mmCIF file of C-alpha atoms and ligand atoms in Angstrom:
data_model
loop_
_atom_site.group_PDB
_atom_site.id
_atom_site.type_symbol
_atom_site.label_atom_id
_atom_site.label_comp_id
_atom_site.label_asym_id
_atom_site.label_seq_id
_atom_site.Cartn_x
_atom_site.Cartn_y
_atom_site.Cartn_z
ATOM 1 C CA UNK A 131 -14.404 -19.504 -28.515
ATOM 2 C CA UNK A 132 -11.929 -16.631 -28.465
ATOM 3 C CA UNK A 133 -12.649 -13.338 -30.049
ATOM 4 C CA UNK A 134 -9.921 -10.726 -30.642
ATOM 5 C CA UNK A 135 -11.246 -7.183 -31.192
ATOM 6 C CA UNK A 136 -8.831 -4.970 -33.167
ATOM 7 C CA UNK A 137 -10.020 -1.394 -33.592
ATOM 8 C CA UNK A 138 -8.451 0.517 -36.513
ATOM 9 C CA UNK A 139 -8.014 3.748 -37.875
ATOM 10 C CA UNK A 140 -5.296 3.975 -40.903
ATOM 11 C CA UNK A 141 -3.387 0.710 -39.978
ATOM 12 C CA UNK A 142 -2.947 -0.445 -43.116
ATOM 13 C CA UNK A 143 0.707 -1.152 -42.930
ATOM 14 C CA UNK A 144 0.074 -3.059 -39.583
ATOM 15 C CA UNK A 145 -3.055 -5.267 -39.957
ATOM 16 C CA UNK A 146 -1.504 -7.801 -42.295
ATOM 17 C CA UNK A 147 1.470 -8.499 -39.829
ATOM 18 C CA UNK A 148 -0.752 -8.263 -36.819
ATOM 19 C CA UNK A 149 -3.155 -11.036 -38.171
ATOM 20 C CA UNK A 150 -0.386 -13.194 -39.321
ATOM 21 C CA UNK A 151 1.117 -13.163 -35.734
ATOM 22 C CA UNK A 152 -2.098 -13.834 -34.235
ATOM 23 C CA UNK A 153 -2.852 -16.861 -36.354
ATOM 24 C CA UNK A 154 0.490 -18.250 -35.592
ATOM 25 C CA UNK A 155 0.331 -17.495 -31.942
ATOM 26 C CA UNK A 156 -3.225 -18.942 -31.676
ATOM 27 C CA UNK A 157 -2.737 -22.037 -33.800
ATOM 28 C CA UNK A 158 -5.048 -24.876 -32.670
ATOM 29 C CA UNK A 159 -7.278 -22.520 -30.912
ATOM 30 C CA UNK A 160 -10.744 -21.617 -31.749
ATOM 31 C CA UNK A 161 -10.751 -17.906 -32.519
ATOM 32 C CA UNK A 162 -11.957 -15.012 -34.518
ATOM 33 C CA UNK A 163 -10.691 -11.616 -35.156
ATOM 34 C CA UNK A 164 -13.048 -8.751 -35.248
ATOM 35 C CA UNK A 165 -11.414 -5.776 -37.121
ATOM 36 C CA UNK A 166 -13.625 -2.561 -36.364
ATOM 37 C CA UNK A 167 -12.545 0.031 -39.047
ATOM 38 C CA UNK A 168 -13.722 3.724 -38.842
ATOM 39 C CA UNK A 169 -13.620 4.037 -42.718
ATOM 40 C CA UNK A 170 -9.809 4.375 -42.641
ATOM 41 C CA UNK A 171 -8.967 6.531 -45.722
ATOM 42 C CA UNK A 172 -5.729 4.497 -46.229
ATOM 43 C CA UNK A 173 -7.948 1.521 -47.130
ATOM 44 C CA UNK A 174 -7.491 -0.623 -44.047
ATOM 45 C CA UNK A 175 -11.095 -2.257 -44.236
ATOM 46 C CA UNK A 176 -10.382 -3.296 -47.735
ATOM 47 C CA UNK A 177 -7.055 -5.228 -46.848
ATOM 48 C CA UNK A 178 -8.601 -6.777 -43.852
ATOM 49 C CA UNK A 179 -11.263 -7.875 -46.019
ATOM 50 C CA UNK A 180 -8.970 -9.507 -48.438
ATOM 51 C CA UNK A 181 -7.442 -11.402 -45.475
ATOM 52 C CA UNK A 182 -10.506 -12.823 -44.273
ATOM 53 C CA UNK A 183 -10.275 -15.102 -47.289
ATOM 54 C CA UNK A 184 -6.962 -16.788 -45.592
ATOM 55 C CA UNK A 185 -7.817 -16.228 -41.756
ATOM 56 C CA UNK A 186 -10.886 -16.298 -39.396
ATOM 57 C CA UNK A 187 -11.276 -12.328 -39.828
ATOM 58 C CA UNK A 188 -14.461 -10.344 -39.474
ATOM 59 C CA UNK A 189 -14.598 -6.817 -40.699
ATOM 60 C CA UNK A 190 -17.100 -4.163 -39.340
ATOM 61 C CA UNK A 191 -17.201 -0.896 -41.314
ATOM 62 C CA UNK A 192 -18.344 2.026 -39.500
ATOM 63 C CA UNK A 193 -19.364 5.284 -41.579
ATOM 64 C CA UNK A 194 -16.617 7.574 -39.960
ATOM 65 C CA UNK A 195 -14.173 8.147 -36.968
ATOM 66 C CA UNK A 196 -16.294 7.831 -34.088
ATOM 67 C CA UNK A 197 -13.792 6.946 -31.257
ATOM 68 C CA UNK A 198 -11.890 4.092 -30.001
ATOM 69 C CA UNK A 199 -14.285 3.109 -26.904
ATOM 70 C CA UNK A 200 -17.320 2.879 -29.087
ATOM 71 C CA UNK A 201 -15.394 0.823 -31.617
ATOM 72 C CA UNK A 202 -14.304 -1.703 -29.339
ATOM 73 C CA UNK A 203 -17.802 -1.845 -27.920
ATOM 74 C CA UNK A 204 -19.367 -2.406 -31.242
ATOM 75 C CA UNK A 205 -16.709 -5.170 -31.747
ATOM 76 C CA UNK A 206 -17.579 -6.985 -28.665
ATOM 77 C CA UNK A 207 -21.288 -6.778 -29.398
ATOM 78 C CA UNK A 208 -20.852 -8.456 -32.771
ATOM 79 C CA UNK A 209 -18.490 -11.078 -31.514
ATOM 80 C CA UNK A 210 -19.330 -14.708 -30.655
ATOM 81 C CA UNK A 211 -16.590 -15.753 -28.306
ATOM 82 C CA UNK A 212 -17.114 -16.572 -24.618
ATOM 83 C CA UNK A 213 -13.853 -14.797 -24.105
ATOM 84 C CA UNK A 214 -12.747 -11.362 -25.689
ATOM 85 C CA UNK A 215 -9.610 -9.697 -26.321
ATOM 86 C CA UNK A 216 -9.031 -6.127 -26.953
ATOM 87 C CA UNK A 217 -5.715 -5.175 -28.514
ATOM 88 C CA UNK A 218 -4.498 -2.319 -30.874
ATOM 89 C CA UNK A 219 -3.583 -2.880 -34.413
ATOM 90 C CA UNK A 220 -0.259 -1.035 -34.562
ATOM 91 C CA UNK A 221 1.798 -3.947 -33.230
ATOM 92 C CA UNK A 222 2.598 -2.266 -29.719
ATOM 93 C CA UNK A 223 0.737 -5.354 -28.177
ATOM 94 C CA UNK A 224 2.212 -8.575 -28.793
ATOM 95 C CA UNK A 225 -0.293 -11.127 -29.916
ATOM 96 C CA UNK A 226 2.236 -13.807 -28.556
ATOM 97 C CA UNK A 227 1.033 -13.459 -25.006
ATOM 98 C CA UNK A 228 -2.551 -14.112 -25.807
ATOM 99 C CA UNK A 229 -2.303 -17.881 -24.990
ATOM 100 C CA UNK A 230 -0.925 -17.131 -21.699
ATOM 101 C CA UNK A 231 -3.654 -14.620 -20.783
ATOM 102 C CA UNK A 232 -6.250 -17.208 -22.195
ATOM 103 C CA UNK A 233 -4.653 -19.697 -19.437
ATOM 104 C CA UNK A 234 -5.193 -17.310 -16.658
ATOM 105 C CA UNK A 235 -9.029 -16.687 -17.842
ATOM 106 C CA UNK A 236 -9.725 -20.432 -18.131
ATOM 107 C CA UNK A 237 -8.449 -20.638 -14.613
ATOM 108 C CA UNK A 238 -10.992 -18.412 -13.266
ATOM 109 C CA UNK A 239 -9.911 -14.981 -13.852
ATOM 110 C CA UNK A 240 -12.787 -13.000 -15.343
ATOM 111 C CA UNK A 241 -10.595 -10.040 -16.487
ATOM 112 C CA UNK A 242 -6.817 -10.643 -17.538
ATOM 113 C CA UNK A 243 -4.893 -7.460 -18.270
ATOM 114 C CA UNK A 244 -1.744 -7.203 -20.218
ATOM 115 C CA UNK A 245 0.344 -4.998 -18.085
ATOM 116 C CA UNK A 246 3.383 -2.720 -18.559
ATOM 117 C CA UNK A 247 3.681 -1.949 -14.928
ATOM 118 C CA UNK A 248 3.943 -5.421 -13.172
ATOM 119 C CA UNK A 249 7.332 -6.954 -12.991
ATOM 120 C CA UNK A 250 8.502 -8.295 -16.139
ATOM 121 C CA UNK A 251 6.325 -5.691 -17.992
ATOM 122 C CA UNK A 252 7.913 -2.554 -19.760
ATOM 123 C CA UNK A 253 7.660 0.238 -22.301
ATOM 124 C CA UNK A 254 10.268 0.725 -24.965
ATOM 125 C CA UNK A 255 10.783 3.798 -26.922
ATOM 126 C CA UNK A 256 8.621 6.238 -25.014
ATOM 127 C CA UNK A 257 10.181 9.729 -24.387
ATOM 128 C CA UNK A 258 10.576 11.149 -20.744
ATOM 129 C CA UNK A 259 7.655 13.307 -21.287
ATOM 130 C CA UNK A 260 5.081 10.489 -22.899
ATOM 131 C CA UNK A 261 6.074 8.290 -19.948
ATOM 132 C CA UNK A 262 5.368 10.849 -17.330
ATOM 133 C CA UNK A 263 1.882 11.561 -18.832
ATOM 134 C CA UNK A 264 1.096 7.799 -18.871
ATOM 135 C CA UNK A 265 2.307 7.824 -15.171
ATOM 136 C CA UNK A 266 0.333 10.640 -14.164
ATOM 137 C CA UNK A 267 -2.663 9.478 -15.814
ATOM 138 C CA UNK A 268 -2.397 6.319 -14.226
ATOM 139 C CA UNK A 269 -2.061 8.209 -10.749
ATOM 140 C CA UNK A 270 -5.073 10.425 -11.345
ATOM 141 C CA UNK A 271 -7.300 7.260 -12.062
ATOM 142 C CA UNK A 272 -6.084 5.721 -8.890
ATOM 143 C CA UNK A 273 -6.816 8.715 -6.711
ATOM 144 C CA UNK A 274 -10.323 9.256 -8.249
ATOM 145 C CA UNK A 275 -11.374 5.909 -8.450
ATOM 146 C CA UNK A 276 -10.958 3.537 -5.640
ATOM 147 C CA UNK A 277 -11.829 0.433 -7.586
ATOM 148 C CA UNK A 278 -8.884 0.544 -9.868
ATOM 149 C CA UNK A 279 -6.292 1.122 -7.006
ATOM 150 C CA UNK A 280 -5.327 -2.667 -6.933
ATOM 151 C CA UNK A 281 -4.492 -2.467 -10.813
ATOM 152 C CA UNK A 282 -1.151 -1.684 -11.948
ATOM 153 C CA UNK A 283 -2.145 -0.673 -15.276
ATOM 154 C CA UNK A 284 -5.667 0.462 -15.395
ATOM 155 C CA UNK A 285 -5.013 2.191 -18.818
ATOM 156 C CA UNK A 286 -3.824 -0.780 -20.718
ATOM 157 C CA UNK A 287 -5.539 -0.955 -24.148
ATOM 158 C CA UNK A 288 -4.735 -4.865 -24.211
ATOM 159 C CA UNK A 289 -7.118 -6.938 -21.932
ATOM 160 C CA UNK A 290 -9.040 -10.173 -21.957
ATOM 161 C CA UNK A 291 -12.310 -10.682 -20.237
ATOM 162 C CA UNK A 292 -15.298 -13.190 -20.179
ATOM 163 C CA UNK A 293 -18.246 -11.705 -21.897
ATOM 164 C CA UNK A 294 -20.605 -12.229 -19.111
ATOM 165 C CA UNK A 295 -18.751 -9.725 -17.246
ATOM 166 C CA UNK A 296 -20.633 -7.029 -19.471
ATOM 167 C CA UNK A 297 -23.889 -8.694 -19.195
ATOM 168 C CA UNK A 298 -26.731 -6.258 -18.313
ATOM 169 C CA UNK A 299 -24.291 -3.558 -17.779
ATOM 170 C CA UNK A 300 -24.739 -0.175 -18.862
ATOM 171 C CA UNK A 301 -21.427 1.201 -20.311
ATOM 172 C CA UNK A 302 -20.968 4.927 -21.337
ATOM 173 C CA UNK A 303 -18.122 4.507 -23.785
ATOM 174 C CA UNK A 304 -16.049 7.532 -24.163
ATOM 175 C CA UNK A 305 -12.600 8.279 -25.484
ATOM 176 C CA UNK A 306 -9.841 5.900 -25.125
ATOM 177 C CA UNK A 307 -10.240 4.148 -21.821
ATOM 178 C CA UNK A 308 -12.568 1.299 -22.186
ATOM 179 C CA UNK A 309 -10.691 -0.643 -19.567
ATOM 180 C CA UNK A 310 -11.529 1.584 -16.741
ATOM 181 C CA UNK A 311 -15.239 1.682 -17.633
ATOM 182 C CA UNK A 312 -15.159 -2.226 -17.386
ATOM 183 C CA UNK A 313 -13.222 -2.102 -14.137
ATOM 184 C CA UNK A 314 -15.737 0.204 -12.639
ATOM 185 C CA UNK A 315 -18.996 -1.236 -14.063
ATOM 186 C CA UNK A 316 -18.249 -4.671 -14.922
ATOM 187 C CA UNK A 317 -19.199 -7.708 -12.866
ATOM 188 C CA UNK A 318 -16.215 -9.759 -12.393
ATOM 189 C CA UNK A 319 -14.509 -12.081 -10.168
ATOM 190 C CA UNK A 320 -10.597 -12.031 -10.150
ATOM 191 C CA UNK A 321 -8.273 -9.865 -12.077
ATOM 192 C CA UNK A 322 -4.782 -10.721 -13.361
ATOM 193 C CA UNK A 323 -2.038 -8.895 -14.697
ATOM 194 C CA UNK A 324 0.163 -10.419 -17.137
ATOM 195 C CA UNK A 325 3.613 -8.632 -18.040
ATOM 196 C CA UNK A 326 4.359 -7.451 -21.628
ATOM 197 C CA UNK A 327 6.730 -5.056 -23.337
ATOM 198 C CA UNK A 328 4.876 -2.318 -24.947
ATOM 199 C CA UNK A 329 6.610 -1.898 -28.297
ATOM 200 C CA UNK A 330 7.670 1.054 -30.212
ATOM 201 C CA UNK A 331 5.022 1.861 -32.821
ATOM 202 C CA UNK A 332 6.996 1.086 -36.065
ATOM 203 C CA UNK A 333 4.394 2.493 -38.658
ATOM 204 C CA UNK A 334 1.571 4.961 -38.673
ATOM 205 C CA UNK A 335 0.878 7.549 -36.127
ATOM 206 C CA UNK A 336 -0.537 7.514 -32.744
ATOM 207 C CA UNK A 337 -4.267 8.956 -32.489
ATOM 208 C CA UNK A 338 -3.672 9.908 -28.941
ATOM 209 C CA UNK A 339 -4.131 13.878 -28.719
ATOM 210 C CA UNK A 340 -4.669 16.558 -26.045
ATOM 211 C CA UNK A 341 -8.254 16.163 -26.842
ATOM 212 C CA UNK A 342 -8.137 12.663 -25.803
ATOM 213 C CA UNK A 343 -6.375 13.682 -22.569
ATOM 214 C CA UNK A 344 -9.187 16.228 -21.461
ATOM 215 C CA UNK A 345 -11.824 13.800 -22.499
ATOM 216 C CA UNK A 346 -9.877 11.075 -20.273
ATOM 217 C CA UNK A 347 -10.149 13.362 -17.184
ATOM 218 C CA UNK A 348 -13.772 14.269 -17.646
ATOM 219 C CA UNK A 349 -14.239 10.619 -17.935
ATOM 220 C CA UNK A 350 -12.678 9.703 -14.871
ATOM 221 C CA UNK A 351 -14.674 12.465 -12.896
ATOM 222 C CA UNK A 352 -17.979 10.969 -14.019
ATOM 223 C CA UNK A 353 -16.881 7.433 -13.011
ATOM 224 C CA UNK A 354 -15.555 8.499 -9.688
ATOM 225 C CA UNK A 355 -17.631 8.267 -6.578
ATOM 226 C CA UNK A 356 -16.474 11.675 -5.604
ATOM 227 C CA UNK A 357 -17.966 13.233 -8.804
ATOM 228 C CA UNK A 358 -20.067 16.000 -7.125
ATOM 229 C CA UNK A 359 -17.254 17.015 -4.821
ATOM 230 C CA UNK A 360 -14.734 17.266 -7.473
ATOM 231 C CA UNK A 361 -17.254 19.323 -9.526
ATOM 232 C CA UNK A 362 -17.870 21.627 -6.360
ATOM 233 C CA UNK A 363 -14.246 21.993 -6.118
ATOM 234 C CA UNK A 364 -13.504 22.948 -9.397
ATOM 235 C CA UNK A 365 -16.350 25.340 -9.449
ATOM 236 C CA UNK A 366 -14.830 27.091 -6.416
ATOM 237 C CA UNK A 367 -11.563 27.181 -8.059
ATOM 238 C CA UNK A 368 -13.264 28.842 -11.094
ATOM 239 C CA UNK A 369 -15.160 31.256 -9.002
ATOM 240 C CA UNK A 370 -11.864 32.561 -7.415
ATOM 241 C CA UNK A 371 -10.621 33.206 -10.665
ATOM 242 C CA UNK A 372 -13.602 35.267 -11.821
ATOM 243 C CA UNK A 373 -13.433 37.050 -8.416
ATOM 244 C CA UNK A 374 -9.780 38.279 -9.132
ATOM 245 C CA UNK A 375 -10.518 38.810 -12.816
ATOM 246 C CA UNK A 376 -13.455 41.179 -12.028
ATOM 247 C CA UNK A 377 -11.643 43.031 -9.322
ATOM 248 C CA UNK A 378 -8.534 43.607 -11.676
ATOM 249 C CA UNK A 379 -11.006 44.965 -14.439
ATOM 250 C CA UNK A 380 -12.845 47.191 -12.072
ATOM 251 C CA UNK A 381 -10.036 48.526 -10.309
ATOM 252 C CA UNK A 382 -7.571 49.054 -12.824
ATOM 253 C CA UNK A 383 -9.361 49.318 -16.104
ATOM 254 C CA UNK A 384 -12.459 51.005 -14.916
ATOM 255 C CA UNK A 385 -10.592 52.722 -11.726
ATOM 256 C CA UNK A 386 -13.380 51.999 -9.249
ATOM 257 C CA UNK A 387 -12.828 52.243 -5.535
ATOM 258 C CA UNK A 388 -11.689 49.176 -3.896
ATOM 259 C CA UNK A 389 -14.621 49.034 -1.397
ATOM 260 C CA UNK A 390 -17.028 48.990 -4.596
ATOM 261 C CA UNK A 391 -14.887 46.764 -6.898
ATOM 262 C CA UNK A 392 -14.421 44.392 -4.102
ATOM 263 C CA UNK A 393 -18.174 43.841 -3.462
ATOM 264 C CA UNK A 394 -18.983 43.537 -7.088
ATOM 265 C CA UNK A 395 -16.313 40.934 -7.909
ATOM 266 C CA UNK A 396 -17.494 38.893 -4.736
ATOM 267 C CA UNK A 397 -21.127 39.077 -6.143
ATOM 268 C CA UNK A 398 -19.760 37.955 -9.666
ATOM 269 C CA UNK A 399 -18.061 34.862 -8.251
ATOM 270 C CA UNK A 400 -20.956 33.879 -6.351
ATOM 271 C CA UNK A 401 -23.237 34.217 -9.594
ATOM 272 C CA UNK A 402 -20.497 32.156 -11.444
ATOM 273 C CA UNK A 403 -20.588 29.782 -9.089
ATOM 274 C CA UNK A 404 -24.549 29.378 -8.912
ATOM 275 C CA UNK A 405 -24.648 29.203 -12.732
ATOM 276 C CA UNK A 406 -22.140 26.362 -12.867
ATOM 277 C CA UNK A 407 -23.656 24.538 -10.130
ATOM 278 C CA UNK A 408 -27.188 24.858 -11.933
ATOM 279 C CA UNK A 409 -25.735 23.801 -15.129
ATOM 280 C CA UNK A 410 -23.067 21.115 -14.137
ATOM 281 C CA UNK A 411 -22.400 20.106 -10.405
ATOM 282 C CA UNK A 412 -26.120 19.490 -9.663
ATOM 283 C CA UNK A 413 -27.641 19.633 -12.933
ATOM 284 C CA UNK A 414 -29.749 16.655 -12.202
ATOM 285 C CA UNK A 415 -31.369 18.044 -9.062
ATOM 286 C CA UNK A 416 -32.804 21.176 -10.619
ATOM 287 C CA UNK A 417 -36.456 21.769 -10.539
ATOM 288 C CA UNK A 418 -38.642 24.244 -8.992
ATOM 289 C CA UNK A 419 -37.989 27.931 -8.653
ATOM 290 C CA UNK A 420 -34.491 28.939 -9.838
ATOM 291 C CA UNK A 421 -34.582 32.098 -8.099
ATOM 292 C CA UNK A 422 -35.435 30.607 -4.827
ATOM 293 C CA UNK A 423 -32.137 28.700 -5.078
ATOM 294 C CA UNK A 424 -30.307 31.542 -6.092
ATOM 295 C CA UNK A 425 -31.379 33.357 -2.928
ATOM 296 C CA UNK A 426 -30.496 30.501 -0.882
ATOM 297 C CA UNK A 427 -27.250 29.933 -2.417
ATOM 298 C CA UNK A 428 -26.306 33.595 -1.527
ATOM 299 C CA UNK A 429 -27.443 32.750 2.048
ATOM 300 C CA UNK A 430 -25.218 29.785 2.448
ATOM 301 C CA UNK A 431 -22.318 31.333 0.817
ATOM 302 C CA UNK A 432 -22.597 34.342 3.087
ATOM 303 C CA UNK A 433 -22.778 31.919 5.963
ATOM 304 C CA UNK A 434 -19.767 29.979 4.760
ATOM 305 C CA UNK A 435 -17.921 33.435 4.524
ATOM 306 C CA UNK A 436 -18.898 34.398 7.906
ATOM 307 C CA UNK A 437 -17.874 30.965 9.389
ATOM 308 C CA UNK A 438 -14.522 31.063 7.518
ATOM 309 C CA UNK A 439 -13.892 34.559 8.796
ATOM 310 C CA UNK A 440 -14.720 33.791 12.388
ATOM 311 C CA UNK A 441 -12.778 30.663 12.287
ATOM 312 C CA UNK A 442 -9.771 32.561 11.300
ATOM 313 C CA UNK A 443 -10.018 35.283 14.056
ATOM 314 C CA UNK A 444 -10.568 32.873 16.742
ATOM 315 C CA UNK A 445 -7.750 30.474 15.630
ATOM 316 C CA UNK A 446 -5.345 33.553 15.474
ATOM 317 C CA UNK A 447 -6.477 35.708 18.524
ATOM 318 C CA UNK A 448 -7.801 33.399 20.978
ATOM 319 C CA UNK A 449 -5.715 30.302 20.282
ATOM 320 C CA UNK A 450 -2.426 31.787 19.060
ATOM 321 C CA UNK A 451 -2.071 30.026 15.797
ATOM 322 C CA UNK A 452 0.003 31.658 12.803
ATOM 323 C CA UNK A 453 -1.932 33.690 10.276
ATOM 324 C CA UNK A 454 -1.844 31.715 7.237
ATOM 325 C CA UNK A 455 -2.635 28.536 9.061
ATOM 326 C CA UNK A 456 -5.685 30.257 10.721
ATOM 327 C CA UNK A 457 -6.903 31.510 7.522
ATOM 328 C CA UNK A 458 -6.535 28.214 5.581
ATOM 329 C CA UNK A 459 -8.467 26.360 8.401
ATOM 330 C CA UNK A 460 -11.080 28.850 7.855
ATOM 331 C CA UNK A 461 -11.113 28.262 4.158
ATOM 332 C CA UNK A 462 -11.386 24.682 4.667
ATOM 333 C CA UNK A 463 -14.329 24.732 7.120
ATOM 334 C CA UNK A 464 -15.994 27.479 4.841
ATOM 335 C CA UNK A 465 -15.565 25.000 1.969
ATOM 336 C CA UNK A 466 -16.930 22.163 3.989
ATOM 337 C CA UNK A 467 -19.957 24.262 5.085
ATOM 338 C CA UNK A 468 -20.873 25.401 1.713
ATOM 339 C CA UNK A 469 -20.402 22.022 0.271
ATOM 340 C CA UNK A 470 -22.899 20.432 2.667
ATOM 341 C CA UNK A 471 -25.400 23.063 2.488
ATOM 342 C CA UNK A 472 -25.387 23.357 -1.384
ATOM 343 C CA UNK A 473 -25.741 19.458 -1.821
ATOM 344 C CA UNK A 474 -28.234 19.025 1.192
ATOM 345 C CA UNK A 475 -30.327 22.380 1.053
ATOM 346 C CA UNK A 476 -29.912 24.294 -2.070
ATOM 347 C CA UNK A 477 -29.645 21.642 -4.587
ATOM 348 C CA UNK A 478 -31.222 18.866 -2.177
ATOM 349 C CA UNK A 479 -32.389 15.641 -3.633
ATOM 350 C CA UNK A 480 -35.988 15.074 -3.317
HETATM 351 N N1 GDD B 114 -12.010 2.298 -35.140
HETATM 352 C C1 GDD B 114 -11.337 3.290 -34.360
HETATM 353 N N2 GDD B 114 -11.668 4.448 -34.350
HETATM 354 N N3 GDD B 114 -9.933 2.977 -34.138
HETATM 355 C C2 GDD B 114 -9.100 3.786 -33.531
HETATM 356 C C3 GDD B 114 -9.616 5.119 -33.165
HETATM 357 C C4 GDD B 114 -11.085 5.531 -33.818
HETATM 358 O O1 GDD B 114 -11.450 6.463 -33.482
HETATM 359 N N4 GDD B 114 -8.410 5.727 -32.789
HETATM 360 C C5 GDD B 114 -7.639 4.923 -32.530
HETATM 361 N N5 GDD B 114 -7.818 3.717 -33.218
HETATM 362 C C6 GDD B 114 -7.116 2.529 -32.901
HETATM 363 C C7 GDD B 114 -5.977 2.494 -33.672
HETATM 364 O O2 GDD B 114 -5.781 2.319 -35.156
HETATM 365 C C8 GDD B 114 -4.971 1.488 -32.843
HETATM 366 O O3 GDD B 114 -5.138 0.341 -33.457
HETATM 367 C C9 GDD B 114 -5.562 1.490 -31.581
HETATM 368 O O4 GDD B 114 -6.929 2.257 -31.880
HETATM 369 C C10 GDD B 114 -4.705 2.590 -30.484
HETATM 370 O O5 GDD B 114 -4.623 3.793 -31.262
HETATM 371 P P1 GDD B 114 -2.930 4.593 -31.074
HETATM 372 O O6 GDD B 114 -3.354 5.782 -31.723
HETATM 373 O O7 GDD B 114 -1.959 3.583 -31.499
HETATM 374 O O8 GDD B 114 -3.157 4.518 -29.263
HETATM 375 P P2 GDD B 114 -1.769 4.790 -28.622
HETATM 376 O O9 GDD B 114 -0.808 3.822 -28.844
HETATM 377 O O10 GDD B 114 -1.231 6.257 -28.262
HETATM 378 O O11 GDD B 114 -2.497 4.350 -27.019
HETATM 379 C C11 GDD B 114 -2.358 2.823 -26.832
HETATM 380 O O12 GDD B 114 -1.855 2.662 -25.594
HETATM 381 C C12 GDD B 114 -2.325 3.444 -24.454
HETATM 382 C C13 GDD B 114 -1.326 2.962 -23.239
HETATM 383 O O13 GDD B 114 -0.527 4.049 -23.042
HETATM 384 C C14 GDD B 114 -4.005 2.653 -26.332
HETATM 385 O O14 GDD B 114 -4.123 0.983 -26.379
HETATM 386 C C15 GDD B 114 -4.409 3.111 -25.303
HETATM 387 O O15 GDD B 114 -5.868 2.608 -25.097
HETATM 388 C C16 GDD B 114 -3.693 2.904 -24.195
HETATM 389 O O16 GDD B 114 -4.209 3.493 -23.090
HETATM 390 MN MN1 MN B 115 -0.401 2.766 -30.308
#
């Protein structure tokens, strides 16, 4: 049996046509449609319930807008099919290709993705900006997560999988991108991408917001095998901003001497980085005396800065490198030293 999970939020104008088209496409197959509605004010759930008289539709109502990913998972949990399809309600995903996806699934592909980015697939009606966002988001995913690199459209919201894939898997649903979660944590053999044309949304509005985009990047960071490194880098970048900001304040607002202002600014950035590493980068590795770690972090940071300075001088004066290149090499080396010492010594796993 095939279960089709359709998360909805304010899709009253789309849900009827969607269900009619699904039923037409799947004629002769054993299937159910599971609508997971987050208490849409427009009455989507009521309409879906009415349709359940005529079609094999099951409606799950949740008390409020709890998010797309959790809606999908709830639908999967309450479905009975051996295979599951996840698709949007807004008719941007054509149900007509489900039989073809099913064919691949039955031929041994545990995960079949409806893809905009394999040959034959396309996107219609998107502005240049919307297209660029989608492309960049896909690129970032591939950069941060090796497991999705072989997939052309890891952000697709339209896919089919064998339910076994999720057996005993701990998912951490967040935001919009449930497929990436599945690609990283699921137990599957074989992935196939079937091309489709992502249609223009004719009715209602997209629920994708800036908040979802930020959420998306944070989600990728937690799924990435390079989590700690990425966090460490981000904290380093924030430290630089603090460093310069404090310096500006002390120099130009409080009119302190550079020699004093500079020292205080450096200390401020070290403390900033320490706090963020405690609270975020190495949060799980705290324990014992925080003061001890604060002192250790000052030591490793000083060492890193010293090494950075020495490398830069040696490259410039002894080996004749250009000034910026010497300095940059020093920065890189300093970063590596600081990262290794922080993760193995200051916040060591025990
Ligand atoms: N239950 C529930 N709760 N459903 C939701 C929620 C929610 O909080 N937010 C959105 N939905 C439903 C919508 O009603 C729709 O059926 C589907 O999820 C997709 O929402 P859209 O707002 O249409 O998203 P989109 O078109 O911008 O994004 C789609 O395409 C992307 C590809 O670029 C989604 O499929 C994304 O997952 C996909 O990455
Ligand atoms: Mn949509």
